[in-house]
Tab-separated table of C-alpha atoms and ligand atoms in Angstrom:
chain	number	residue	atom	x	y	z
D	1	UNK	CA	26.946	1.008	12.109
D	2	UNK	CA	25.067	3.541	9.955
D	3	UNK	CA	22.458	5.949	12.285
D	4	UNK	CA	19.272	4.856	10.886
D	5	UNK	CA	16.344	6.605	12.968
D	6	UNK	CA	14.109	4.758	10.984
D	7	UNK	CA	15.418	1.526	12.196
D	8	UNK	CA	13.133	-1.112	13.473
D	9	UNK	CA	15.253	-3.689	14.466
D	10	UNK	CA	13.764	-6.431	17.292
D	11	UNK	CA	9.863	-3.901	17.053
D	12	UNK	CA	6.968	-6.182	16.147
D	13	UNK	CA	4.296	-4.797	14.524
D	14	UNK	CA	0.642	-5.956	13.895
D	15	UNK	CA	-0.079	-4.478	9.850
D	16	UNK	CA	-4.341	-5.086	8.579
D	17	UNK	CA	-4.894	-4.971	4.824
D	18	UNK	CA	-1.489	-7.216	4.689
D	19	UNK	CA	-2.663	-8.823	1.574
D	20	UNK	CA	-2.808	-6.191	-1.167
D	21	UNK	CA	-2.190	-2.790	-1.846
D	22	UNK	CA	-0.466	-0.049	0.437
D	23	UNK	CA	-0.888	-2.848	3.823
D	24	UNK	CA	0.945	-4.567	1.652
D	25	UNK	CA	4.131	-2.565	0.999
D	26	UNK	CA	3.868	-1.307	4.561
D	27	UNK	CA	5.014	-4.909	5.632
D	28	UNK	CA	7.548	-4.503	2.834
D	29	UNK	CA	8.242	-1.938	4.232
D	30	UNK	CA	9.211	-1.693	8.050
D	31	UNK	CA	10.043	-5.950	7.750
D	32	UNK	CA	13.096	-4.223	5.778
D	33	UNK	CA	13.378	-1.785	7.762
D	34	UNK	CA	14.186	-4.909	10.630
D	35	UNK	CA	10.773	-4.767	12.201
D	36	UNK	CA	8.708	-8.536	12.500
D	37	UNK	CA	5.641	-8.340	10.978
D	38	UNK	CA	2.648	-10.094	11.558
D	39	UNK	CA	-0.196	-9.686	8.749
D	40	UNK	CA	-4.234	-9.557	9.453
D	41	UNK	CA	-5.787	-9.286	6.568
D	42	UNK	CA	-9.586	-12.165	5.096
D	43	UNK	CA	-7.579	-13.118	2.073
D	44	UNK	CA	-4.812	-16.692	3.299
D	45	UNK	CA	-3.320	-16.770	-0.141
D	46	UNK	CA	-2.853	-13.553	-0.312
D	47	UNK	CA	-1.323	-12.841	3.269
D	48	UNK	CA	1.197	-16.257	2.130
D	49	UNK	CA	2.251	-13.908	-0.696
D	50	UNK	CA	2.834	-11.242	1.163
D	51	UNK	CA	4.736	-13.346	4.000
D	52	UNK	CA	7.351	-14.114	1.133
D	53	UNK	CA	7.876	-10.713	0.267
D	54	UNK	CA	9.131	-10.070	3.201
D	55	UNK	CA	12.702	-9.705	4.516
D	56	UNK	CA	13.861	-11.434	7.810
D	57	UNK	CA	12.277	-14.684	9.570
D	58	UNK	CA	10.224	-14.375	12.786
D	59	UNK	CA	7.092	-12.748	11.134
D	60	UNK	CA	3.537	-14.398	11.463
D	61	UNK	CA	0.270	-13.621	9.953
D	62	UNK	CA	-3.752	-14.229	10.927
D	63	UNK	CA	-7.127	-14.341	8.305
D	64	UNK	CA	-9.554	-13.126	9.457
D	65	UNK	CA	-13.068	-11.250	8.888
D	66	UNK	CA	-11.857	-6.868	10.917
D	67	UNK	CA	-15.887	-6.808	10.332
D	68	UNK	CA	-16.253	-9.756	13.721
D	69	UNK	CA	-15.344	-6.529	15.506
D	70	UNK	CA	-16.506	-7.691	18.816
D	71	UNK	CA	-13.798	-10.942	18.448
D	72	UNK	CA	-10.909	-7.859	18.034
D	73	UNK	CA	-9.655	-7.255	21.458
D	74	UNK	CA	-9.439	-11.506	21.960
D	75	UNK	CA	-7.566	-11.300	18.432
D	76	UNK	CA	-5.281	-8.524	19.350
D	77	UNK	CA	-4.831	-10.943	23.050
D	78	UNK	CA	-4.502	-13.595	21.197
D	79	UNK	CA	-0.963	-12.382	18.238
D	80	UNK	CA	0.484	-10.292	21.672
D	81	UNK	CA	0.585	-13.743	23.508
D	82	UNK	CA	1.350	-15.570	20.574
D	83	UNK	CA	3.669	-13.198	18.654
D	84	UNK	CA	5.276	-10.629	20.887
D	85	UNK	CA	3.411	-7.826	22.178
D	86	UNK	CA	3.872	-5.049	20.141
D	87	UNK	CA	6.281	-2.656	19.101
D	88	UNK	CA	3.364	-1.155	16.338
D	89	UNK	CA	-0.042	-1.069	14.628
D	90	UNK	CA	-0.344	0.269	11.317
D	91	UNK	CA	-4.159	0.112	10.276
D	92	UNK	CA	-4.580	-0.417	6.227
D	93	UNK	CA	-7.558	-2.590	6.111
D	94	UNK	CA	-9.812	-0.435	4.702
D	95	UNK	CA	-13.111	-0.130	1.778
D	96	UNK	CA	-13.235	2.380	-0.726
D	97	UNK	CA	-16.503	2.952	-2.574
D	98	UNK	CA	-17.451	5.428	-4.864
D	99	UNK	CA	-21.278	6.704	-4.968
D	100	UNK	CA	-24.008	9.048	-5.161
D	101	UNK	CA	-26.158	10.474	-2.010
D	102	UNK	CA	-28.674	9.515	-4.421
D	103	UNK	CA	-27.633	5.528	-4.399
D	104	UNK	CA	-26.113	4.909	-1.266
D	105	UNK	CA	-28.479	3.104	1.005
D	106	UNK	CA	-27.467	3.332	5.622
D	107	UNK	CA	-25.801	-0.186	4.642
D	108	UNK	CA	-23.408	0.991	2.447
D	109	UNK	CA	-22.955	3.782	5.377
D	110	UNK	CA	-22.415	1.489	8.098
D	111	UNK	CA	-20.482	-1.349	5.918
D	112	UNK	CA	-17.509	1.210	5.108
D	113	UNK	CA	-17.770	2.490	8.938
D	114	UNK	CA	-16.666	-0.804	9.837
D	115	UNK	CA	-14.382	-1.959	8.572
D	116	UNK	CA	-12.335	1.739	7.756
D	117	UNK	CA	-13.231	3.761	11.577
D	118	UNK	CA	-14.743	1.049	14.180
D	119	UNK	CA	-11.684	-1.840	13.223
D	120	UNK	CA	-9.942	0.523	13.775
D	121	UNK	CA	-10.741	2.674	17.022
D	122	UNK	CA	-11.313	-1.224	18.467
D	123	UNK	CA	-7.869	-1.746	17.939
D	124	UNK	CA	-6.159	1.436	19.750
D	125	UNK	CA	-8.963	0.584	22.867
D	126	UNK	CA	-6.707	-2.492	22.790
D	127	UNK	CA	-3.543	-0.792	23.315
D	128	UNK	CA	-4.510	0.408	27.255
D	129	UNK	CA	-5.202	-2.870	27.323
D	130	UNK	CA	-2.664	-5.497	30.109
D	131	UNK	CA	0.056	-7.026	27.392
D	132	UNK	CA	-1.009	-5.421	24.696
D	133	UNK	CA	1.745	-3.771	23.743
D	134	UNK	CA	4.873	-3.494	24.919
D	135	UNK	CA	6.098	-1.925	28.301
D	136	UNK	CA	8.012	0.893	26.409
D	137	UNK	CA	4.586	2.174	25.033
D	138	UNK	CA	4.043	1.569	20.790
D	139	UNK	CA	2.668	4.036	18.097
D	140	UNK	CA	-0.383	3.670	15.592
D	141	UNK	CA	-0.846	4.100	12.753
D	142	UNK	CA	-4.424	4.638	11.275
D	143	UNK	CA	-5.240	5.040	7.175
D	144	UNK	CA	-7.352	8.374	6.193
D	145	UNK	CA	-7.633	9.342	3.211
D	146	UNK	CA	-7.112	13.821	1.470
D	147	UNK	CA	-11.454	13.106	1.147
D	148	UNK	CA	-11.698	14.123	4.566
D	149	UNK	CA	-10.085	17.065	3.726
D	150	UNK	CA	-11.042	18.143	-0.114
D	151	UNK	CA	-14.485	17.437	-1.309
D	152	UNK	CA	-14.869	14.712	-4.517
D	153	UNK	CA	-18.765	13.430	-5.538
D	154	UNK	CA	-19.516	10.031	-5.290
D	155	UNK	CA	-17.657	10.931	-1.798
D	156	UNK	CA	-20.064	10.648	0.534
D	157	UNK	CA	-19.425	7.802	2.794
D	158	UNK	CA	-16.416	6.903	2.340
D	159	UNK	CA	-15.038	10.522	3.257
D	160	UNK	CA	-17.216	10.662	6.227
D	161	UNK	CA	-15.701	7.594	7.254
D	162	UNK	CA	-12.270	9.512	6.233
D	163	UNK	CA	-13.359	11.901	8.481
D	164	UNK	CA	-14.638	10.269	11.230
D	165	UNK	CA	-10.041	8.207	11.311
D	166	UNK	CA	-9.128	11.922	12.216
D	167	UNK	CA	-11.873	12.424	15.213
D	168	UNK	CA	-10.295	9.368	16.148
D	169	UNK	CA	-7.006	9.934	15.939
D	170	UNK	CA	-7.039	13.133	17.720
D	171	UNK	CA	-9.743	12.066	20.618
D	172	UNK	CA	-7.274	8.791	21.110
D	173	UNK	CA	-3.622	9.956	21.325
D	174	UNK	CA	-4.532	11.751	23.582
D	175	UNK	CA	-6.184	9.231	26.263
D	176	UNK	CA	-3.405	6.984	25.188
D	177	UNK	CA	-0.741	9.121	25.530
D	178	UNK	CA	-0.368	8.231	29.191
D	179	UNK	CA	0.521	4.484	28.196
D	180	UNK	CA	2.913	5.081	26.082
D	181	UNK	CA	0.697	4.951	22.721
D	182	UNK	CA	0.918	7.496	19.539
D	183	UNK	CA	-1.949	7.790	17.233
D	184	UNK	CA	-1.200	9.888	13.761
D	185	UNK	CA	-3.277	9.273	9.888
D	186	UNK	CA	-1.466	8.898	7.061
D	187	UNK	CA	-3.875	10.524	4.026
D	188	UNK	CA	-2.812	9.510	1.015
D	189	UNK	CA	-4.467	10.877	-2.317
D	190	UNK	CA	-4.290	8.012	-5.195
D	191	UNK	CA	-2.709	4.839	-5.413
D	192	UNK	CA	-3.326	2.242	-8.168
D	193	UNK	CA	-4.282	-0.470	-5.731
D	194	UNK	CA	-6.739	-3.171	-6.742
D	195	UNK	CA	-8.798	-1.406	-3.904
D	196	UNK	CA	-8.491	2.189	-5.421
D	197	UNK	CA	-8.920	0.317	-9.540
D	198	UNK	CA	-12.313	-1.093	-8.312
D	199	UNK	CA	-13.159	2.502	-7.232
D	200	UNK	CA	-12.370	4.462	-10.223
D	201	UNK	CA	-13.609	1.821	-12.489
D	202	UNK	CA	-16.556	4.297	-13.785
D	203	UNK	CA	-13.553	6.494	-14.701
D	204	UNK	CA	-12.165	6.837	-18.246
D	205	UNK	CA	-8.783	7.096	-19.441
D	206	UNK	CA	-9.411	10.404	-19.982
D	207	UNK	CA	-11.354	10.985	-16.931
D	208	UNK	CA	-7.996	9.797	-14.863
D	209	UNK	CA	-5.350	11.359	-16.692
D	210	UNK	CA	-7.568	15.000	-15.729
D	211	UNK	CA	-7.811	13.223	-12.531
D	212	UNK	CA	-3.466	12.961	-12.335
D	213	UNK	CA	-3.201	16.328	-13.703
D	214	UNK	CA	-4.613	17.341	-10.054
D	215	UNK	CA	-1.843	15.701	-8.368
D	216	UNK	CA	1.326	18.165	-9.720
D	217	UNK	CA	3.119	15.672	-8.863
D	218	UNK	CA	0.895	12.590	-9.855
D	219	UNK	CA	0.006	9.511	-8.486
D	220	UNK	CA	1.920	7.742	-5.998
D	221	UNK	CA	2.973	4.895	-5.272
D	222	UNK	CA	2.558	1.934	-2.598
D	223	UNK	CA	5.737	2.308	-0.403
D	224	UNK	CA	5.702	5.984	-1.078
D	225	UNK	CA	2.664	5.709	1.577
D	226	UNK	CA	4.057	2.864	3.542
D	227	UNK	CA	8.174	4.846	4.185
D	228	UNK	CA	5.594	8.126	5.410
D	229	UNK	CA	3.744	4.842	8.155
D	230	UNK	CA	6.681	3.233	8.698
D	231	UNK	CA	8.170	7.284	9.836
D	232	UNK	CA	4.975	7.368	11.878
D	233	UNK	CA	5.640	4.170	13.448
D	234	UNK	CA	9.365	4.500	13.846
D	235	UNK	CA	10.938	6.384	16.885
D	236	UNK	CA	11.718	8.536	13.937
D	237	UNK	CA	8.689	10.418	15.007
D	238	UNK	CA	9.007	10.296	18.948
D	239	UNK	CA	7.021	13.752	19.900
D	240	UNK	CA	5.014	13.408	16.907
D	241	UNK	CA	1.172	11.983	18.290
D	242	UNK	CA	-1.938	13.287	17.767
D	243	UNK	CA	-1.163	14.592	13.193
D	244	UNK	CA	-2.190	13.302	9.991
D	245	UNK	CA	0.480	13.671	7.313
D	246	UNK	CA	-0.522	14.197	3.587
D	247	UNK	CA	1.307	11.828	1.627
D	248	UNK	CA	-0.544	13.156	-2.259
D	249	UNK	CA	1.722	13.929	-4.129
D	250	UNK	CA	0.400	18.217	-3.978
D	251	UNK	CA	-3.209	17.026	-4.061
D	252	UNK	CA	-4.484	19.416	-1.120
D	253	UNK	CA	-1.508	21.966	-1.090
D	254	UNK	CA	-4.227	24.111	-4.356
A	301	LIG	N1	-4.917	3.881	-2.647
A	301	LIG	C1	-5.502	5.142	-2.467
A	301	LIG	O1	-5.943	5.404	-3.557
A	301	LIG	C2	-6.079	5.140	-0.866
A	301	LIG	C3	-6.179	6.391	-0.594
A	301	LIG	C4	-6.556	6.827	0.182
A	301	LIG	C5	-6.633	6.233	1.048
A	301	LIG	N2	-6.198	4.961	0.831
A	301	LIG	C6	-7.195	3.890	2.331
A	301	LIG	O2	-5.585	2.703	1.987
A	301	LIG	C7	-6.150	0.952	2.583
A	301	LIG	C8	-6.155	0.520	1.790
A	301	LIG	O3	-6.308	0.457	1.371
A	301	LIG	P1	-5.765	0.395	-0.331
A	301	LIG	O4	-5.399	0.403	-1.448
A	301	LIG	O5	-4.964	-1.022	-0.549
A	301	LIG	O6	-6.588	-1.239	-0.742
A	301	LIG	P2	-6.846	-3.006	-1.297
A	301	LIG	O7	-6.092	-2.981	-2.101
A	301	LIG	O8	-7.945	-2.960	-1.932
A	301	LIG	O9	-6.506	-3.659	-0.188
A	301	LIG	C9	-7.439	-2.956	1.304
A	301	LIG	C10	-6.366	-4.037	2.282
A	301	LIG	O10	-7.662	-4.215	3.429
A	301	LIG	C11	-8.007	-5.722	3.457
A	301	LIG	N3	-9.834	-5.958	4.163
A	301	LIG	C12	-10.927	-5.310	3.960
A	301	LIG	N4	-11.847	-5.222	4.790
A	301	LIG	C13	-11.525	-6.393	5.578
A	301	LIG	C14	-11.748	-7.579	5.837
A	301	LIG	N5	-13.550	-7.028	6.207
A	301	LIG	N6	-11.280	-7.955	7.495
A	301	LIG	C15	-10.110	-8.028	6.356
A	301	LIG	N7	-9.422	-6.790	5.874
A	301	LIG	C16	-9.896	-6.835	5.199
A	301	LIG	C17	-8.598	-6.803	1.949
A	301	LIG	O11	-7.453	-8.076	2.112
A	301	LIG	P3	-8.555	-8.809	2.579
A	301	LIG	O12	-9.416	-8.460	1.161
A	301	LIG	O13	-7.899	-10.167	2.527
A	301	LIG	O14	-9.346	-9.632	3.728
A	301	LIG	C18	-6.979	-5.897	2.055
A	301	LIG	O15	-5.076	-6.316	2.201
A	301	LIG	C19	-7.852	1.780	2.821
A	301	LIG	O16	-8.383	2.091	3.716
A	301	LIG	C20	-7.759	2.843	2.228
A	301	LIG	O17	-9.929	3.990	1.833
A	301	LIG	C21	-6.438	4.561	-0.368
């Protein structure tokens, strides 16, 4: 058999945001690497579309609103009990928003922070609870953004939430190491998805071309981010924790 350090056979991985975009691509990539994948998002129909696109057997799914952050520990216990203790968690559920500072309201910041950060924090807290992750430990990937590193007008609430993801990743990597839980982030630049397209709907075709030129390798594809997340969830990254991997076609290299 060919050696593959990213082989995920026998691993159970939870993917949030699996009904769309990057989360859906990650779920598919992980299933191709042999993982059993548990899909979570709100939209049951689109979750089932992802389920149908997975390779292999034994996958699961749950329609759940991550705004209900207080219920996340119970949901994690249910998933671990009914599906399997987890080897990996990829938190791709997230909200994007483009709104100038002067038009922003506290509620805009609160709603982005709730799903992008607090839900991630609750998933991470669960890793320290008995029976949620395997005895061999687990790897967690949170999705940040290049907007946590560089600025763009109108991205205040979004950038603030993604900068918080970086702080959460580094701190929880230290706190969860004793549970053999690794925590890392991927920081994508622009990839066309439902969420990104909605967030950029105000841009003209010319502005989108200008935006693409800021990416030396052009815009990315969902699978580019999915593969980076799969690497961070696999044993190929066994000694990597507390790090943030830019997946940005060179956007932040300039
Ligand atoms: N695409 C990009 O260019 C890009 C760049 C940098 C970072 N990111 C980050 O990547 C992540 C995924 O974005 P995407 O581009 O894949 O966007 P997307 O296509 O809009 O997908 C977002 C996912 O999050 C889920 N979700 C949103 N709110 C939820 C909630 N309250 N409870 C449960 N699930 C919820 C959605 O599912 P339901 O609607 O079914 O609940 C959907 O599956 C986000 O954190 C985003 O900030 C994206």
